[in-house]
Amino acid sequence: DFPDITSFSSKLREVKFNEFAALNQKQIDALDDVLNKDIPALMEELPSERDSPETLRAKMGGGAGAMHHQVPSVPIPKTGNKYGKAESQEGNPFGYSQDDQEHYWALQESADRLLASFEGLGPEGGFLSTQKARDVLVKTGLSKDQLRQIWNLSDMDKDGLFDHDEYVVAMFLCDAVIQKGRPIPAELPTSVIPPSKRAFMKK
């Protein structure tokens, strides 16, 4: 609270402002750098509600290198809009129902199961490089022609990289051929396309 104005004024009359030390411009500039550069940079290293799940995981030590040191067990949101009221069934731990065609993904359980193996491959910025993704597919033992078809179906945004969702689709297609003897489809069923990629498939 502000002090009593009368008492405060009387005390100020006794202060000799002309005896105050002159301002040190070097110190002011240094403080300005701390406030405008150092502290903002430090804050960027802390988890933020603006961070994507991948960025949060990296900041909290949950990336590919996490296996080399103990990491606190902290829940990491799977989606970007992780604060505030969730839309529809997004906060439901059992996922979306098949009736919700906009959000339902038939491979969600596979995605959860394959997350650790994806991160173990050392994605950079949330993506496997072309070479790393190729190496994973080659190890399946499928023919070059089959792998070409699987790549074309899995790399839905055609950037030559695999994010987690695309990796899951690729593994699903490989498993369907190897374990179940199914032919590679000409196109992906809508339920197999990750919700995040459906806009690409409509173009």
CSV table of C-alpha atoms in Angstrom, one decimal:
chain,number,residue,atom,x,y,z
A,1,ASP,CA,0.0,0.0,0.0
A,2,PHE,CA,1.1,3.6,-0.6
A,3,PRO,CA,2.4,5.3,2.6
A,4,ASP,CA,0.6,8.2,4.3
A,5,ILE,CA,1.2,11.1,1.9
A,6,THR,CA,1.9,13.7,4.6
A,7,SER,CA,4.5,11.5,6.4
A,8,PHE,CA,6.1,10.5,3.1
A,9,SER,CA,6.3,14.1,1.9
A,10,SER,CA,8.0,15.2,5.1
A,11,LYS,CA,10.6,12.5,4.8
A,12,LEU,CA,11.3,13.4,1.2
A,13,ARG,CA,12.1,17.0,2.2
A,14,GLU,CA,15.1,15.6,4.2
A,15,VAL,CA,16.5,13.7,1.2
A,16,LYS,CA,19.3,15.4,-0.7
A,17,PHE,CA,18.7,14.2,-4.2
A,18,ASN,CA,21.7,16.0,-5.6
A,19,GLU,CA,24.0,13.8,-3.5
A,20,PHE,CA,22.7,10.6,-5.2
A,21,ALA,CA,25.4,8.8,-7.2
A,22,ALA,CA,25.2,9.4,-10.9
A,23,LEU,CA,23.7,6.6,-13.1
A,24,ASN,CA,26.2,4.2,-14.5
A,25,GLN,CA,25.3,3.8,-18.2
A,26,LYS,CA,27.3,0.6,-18.5
A,27,GLN,CA,25.4,-1.0,-15.6
A,28,ILE,CA,22.1,0.2,-17.1
A,29,ASP,CA,22.9,-1.3,-20.5
A,30,ALA,CA,23.9,-4.6,-18.8
A,31,LEU,CA,20.6,-4.7,-16.9
A,32,ASP,CA,18.8,-3.9,-20.1
A,33,ASP,CA,20.5,-6.9,-21.8
A,34,VAL,CA,19.5,-9.2,-18.9
A,35,LEU,CA,15.9,-8.1,-19.0
A,36,ASN,CA,15.5,-8.1,-22.8
A,37,LYS,CA,17.8,-10.9,-23.9
A,38,ASP,CA,19.0,-13.3,-21.1
A,39,ILE,CA,15.8,-13.7,-19.2
A,40,PRO,CA,13.6,-14.2,-22.4
A,41,ALA,CA,16.2,-16.8,-23.6
A,42,LEU,CA,16.0,-18.6,-20.3
A,43,MET,CA,12.2,-18.6,-20.3
A,44,GLU,CA,12.3,-20.2,-23.8
A,45,GLU,CA,14.1,-23.1,-22.3
A,46,LEU,CA,11.2,-23.8,-19.9
A,47,PRO,CA,8.1,-25.8,-20.9
A,48,SER,CA,5.5,-23.5,-22.3
A,49,GLU,CA,1.8,-23.8,-23.3
A,50,ARG,CA,2.9,-22.6,-26.7
A,51,ASP,CA,5.2,-25.7,-27.2
A,52,SER,CA,4.2,-28.6,-29.4
A,53,PRO,CA,4.2,-32.1,-27.7
A,54,GLU,CA,7.5,-32.8,-29.5
A,55,THR,CA,9.1,-29.6,-28.2
A,56,LEU,CA,7.9,-30.3,-24.7
A,57,ARG,CA,9.3,-33.8,-24.8
A,58,ALA,CA,12.7,-32.5,-25.9
A,59,LYS,CA,12.8,-29.8,-23.2
A,60,MET,CA,11.9,-32.2,-20.5
A,61,GLY,CA,14.5,-34.8,-21.6
A,62,GLY,CA,12.2,-37.2,-23.2
A,63,GLY,CA,13.9,-37.3,-26.6
A,64,ALA,CA,16.0,-40.1,-28.1
A,65,GLY,CA,18.8,-39.4,-25.7
A,66,ALA,CA,16.6,-39.8,-22.6
A,67,MET,CA,17.5,-43.5,-22.3
A,68,HIS,CA,21.0,-42.5,-21.2
A,69,HIS,CA,19.9,-40.7,-18.1
A,70,GLN,CA,17.1,-40.9,-15.7
A,71,VAL,CA,14.2,-38.6,-16.6
A,72,PRO,CA,11.3,-37.6,-14.3
A,73,SER,CA,8.0,-39.2,-15.3
A,74,VAL,CA,6.0,-36.3,-16.4
A,75,PRO,CA,2.9,-36.7,-18.6
A,76,ILE,CA,3.4,-35.1,-22.0
A,77,PRO,CA,0.3,-34.0,-24.0
A,78,LYS,CA,-0.2,-35.6,-27.3
A,79,THR,CA,-1.8,-32.6,-29.0
A,80,GLY,CA,-0.9,-29.0,-29.2
A,81,ASN,CA,-4.1,-27.5,-27.7
A,82,LYS,CA,-3.3,-29.0,-24.3
A,83,TYR,CA,-4.5,-26.2,-22.1
A,84,GLY,CA,-8.0,-25.0,-21.5
A,85,LYS,CA,-11.1,-26.9,-22.4
A,86,ALA,CA,-10.6,-29.8,-24.7
A,87,GLU,CA,-12.8,-30.2,-27.7
A,88,SER,CA,-15.1,-33.1,-28.1
A,89,GLN,CA,-13.6,-36.4,-26.8
A,90,GLU,CA,-10.0,-35.2,-27.0
A,91,GLY,CA,-9.4,-35.6,-23.3
A,92,ASN,CA,-10.9,-39.1,-23.2
A,93,PRO,CA,-8.1,-41.6,-22.5
A,94,PHE,CA,-10.0,-44.2,-24.7
A,95,GLY,CA,-9.9,-42.0,-27.7
A,96,TYR,CA,-12.5,-41.2,-30.3
A,97,SER,CA,-15.3,-43.5,-31.3
A,98,GLN,CA,-15.7,-44.7,-34.9
A,99,ASP,CA,-18.8,-42.5,-35.1
A,100,ASP,CA,-16.6,-39.4,-34.9
A,101,GLN,CA,-15.3,-39.7,-38.5
A,102,GLU,CA,-13.4,-36.4,-38.3
A,103,HIS,CA,-11.2,-37.4,-35.4
A,104,TYR,CA,-11.2,-41.2,-35.3
A,105,TRP,CA,-8.0,-42.9,-36.3
A,106,ALA,CA,-7.9,-46.7,-36.6
A,107,LEU,CA,-4.2,-46.8,-35.9
A,108,GLN,CA,-4.2,-44.7,-32.7
A,109,GLU,CA,-3.3,-47.7,-30.4
A,110,SER,CA,-0.5,-48.6,-32.8
A,111,ALA,CA,0.7,-45.0,-32.7
A,112,ASP,CA,0.9,-45.1,-28.9
A,113,ARG,CA,2.7,-48.5,-29.0
A,114,LEU,CA,5.2,-47.4,-31.6
A,115,LEU,CA,6.1,-44.1,-30.1
A,116,ALA,CA,9.1,-45.5,-28.2
A,117,SER,CA,10.5,-47.2,-31.2
A,118,PHE,CA,10.1,-44.1,-33.3
A,119,GLU,CA,11.9,-41.9,-30.8
A,120,GLY,CA,14.6,-44.6,-30.5
A,121,LEU,CA,15.4,-44.0,-34.2
A,122,GLY,CA,16.6,-40.5,-33.3
A,123,PRO,CA,14.1,-38.2,-35.1
A,124,GLU,CA,15.2,-34.6,-35.5
A,125,GLY,CA,12.6,-32.0,-34.9
A,126,GLY,CA,10.0,-34.7,-34.9
A,127,PHE,CA,11.0,-36.2,-38.2
A,128,LEU,CA,13.0,-39.2,-39.4
A,129,SER,CA,15.4,-38.3,-42.2
A,130,THR,CA,14.9,-39.9,-45.6
A,131,GLN,CA,17.9,-42.2,-45.0
A,132,LYS,CA,16.7,-43.3,-41.5
A,133,ALA,CA,13.1,-44.0,-42.7
A,134,ARG,CA,14.5,-45.9,-45.7
A,135,ASP,CA,16.7,-48.0,-43.5
A,136,VAL,CA,13.7,-49.0,-41.3
A,137,LEU,CA,11.7,-50.1,-44.3
A,138,VAL,CA,14.6,-52.0,-45.9
A,139,LYS,CA,15.0,-54.1,-42.7
A,140,THR,CA,11.4,-55.4,-43.3
A,141,GLY,CA,12.8,-57.6,-46.1
A,142,LEU,CA,10.0,-56.5,-48.5
A,143,SER,CA,10.9,-56.0,-52.2
A,144,LYS,CA,11.9,-52.6,-53.6
A,145,ASP,CA,8.7,-52.3,-55.5
A,146,GLN,CA,6.6,-53.0,-52.4
A,147,LEU,CA,8.6,-50.5,-50.4
A,148,ARG,CA,8.1,-47.9,-53.1
A,149,GLN,CA,4.4,-48.3,-52.9
A,150,ILE,CA,4.4,-48.2,-49.1
A,151,TRP,CA,6.5,-45.0,-49.1
A,152,ASN,CA,4.2,-43.3,-51.5
A,153,LEU,CA,1.2,-44.1,-49.3
A,154,SER,CA,3.0,-43.2,-46.0
A,155,ASP,CA,4.7,-40.0,-47.0
A,156,MET,CA,1.4,-38.2,-47.2
A,157,ASP,CA,2.8,-34.6,-47.3
A,158,LYS,CA,5.5,-35.6,-49.8
A,159,ASP,CA,8.4,-34.0,-47.9
A,160,GLY,CA,10.6,-37.0,-48.0
A,161,LEU,CA,10.5,-37.4,-44.2
A,162,PHE,CA,8.5,-39.5,-41.8
A,163,ASP,CA,6.9,-37.9,-38.8
A,164,HIS,CA,5.5,-40.2,-36.1
A,165,ASP,CA,2.1,-40.6,-37.8
A,166,GLU,CA,3.6,-41.4,-41.2
A,167,TYR,CA,5.9,-43.9,-39.5
A,168,VAL,CA,3.0,-45.6,-37.9
A,169,VAL,CA,1.2,-45.9,-41.3
A,170,ALA,CA,4.3,-47.3,-42.9
A,171,MET,CA,4.7,-50.0,-40.2
A,172,PHE,CA,1.0,-50.8,-40.5
A,173,LEU,CA,1.3,-51.4,-44.2
A,174,CYS,CA,4.5,-53.5,-43.8
A,175,ASP,CA,2.9,-55.6,-41.1
A,176,ALA,CA,-0.2,-56.1,-43.2
A,177,VAL,CA,1.9,-57.6,-46.0
A,178,ILE,CA,4.3,-59.6,-43.9
A,179,GLN,CA,2.1,-60.9,-41.1
A,180,LYS,CA,-1.3,-61.0,-42.8
A,181,GLY,CA,-0.4,-61.5,-46.5
A,182,ARG,CA,-2.6,-58.6,-47.5
A,183,PRO,CA,-1.9,-56.7,-50.8
A,184,ILE,CA,-0.8,-53.1,-50.6
A,185,PRO,CA,-3.8,-50.9,-51.3
A,186,ALA,CA,-3.9,-48.5,-54.1
A,187,GLU,CA,-5.0,-45.8,-51.6
A,188,LEU,CA,-5.4,-45.6,-47.9
A,189,PRO,CA,-8.8,-46.0,-46.3
A,190,THR,CA,-9.9,-42.8,-44.6
A,191,SER,CA,-9.8,-44.4,-41.2
A,192,VAL,CA,-6.1,-45.3,-41.6
A,193,ILE,CA,-5.1,-41.7,-42.6
A,194,PRO,CA,-4.1,-39.7,-39.6
A,195,PRO,CA,-6.4,-36.8,-38.9
A,196,SER,CA,-3.5,-34.5,-39.1
A,197,LYS,CA,-2.8,-35.6,-42.7
A,198,ARG,CA,-6.3,-35.7,-44.2
A,199,ALA,CA,-6.1,-32.2,-45.6
A,200,PHE,CA,-3.1,-33.3,-47.7
A,201,MET,CA,-5.0,-36.3,-49.1
A,202,LYS,CA,-7.9,-34.0,-50.3
A,203,LYS,CA,-5.6,-31.9,-52.5
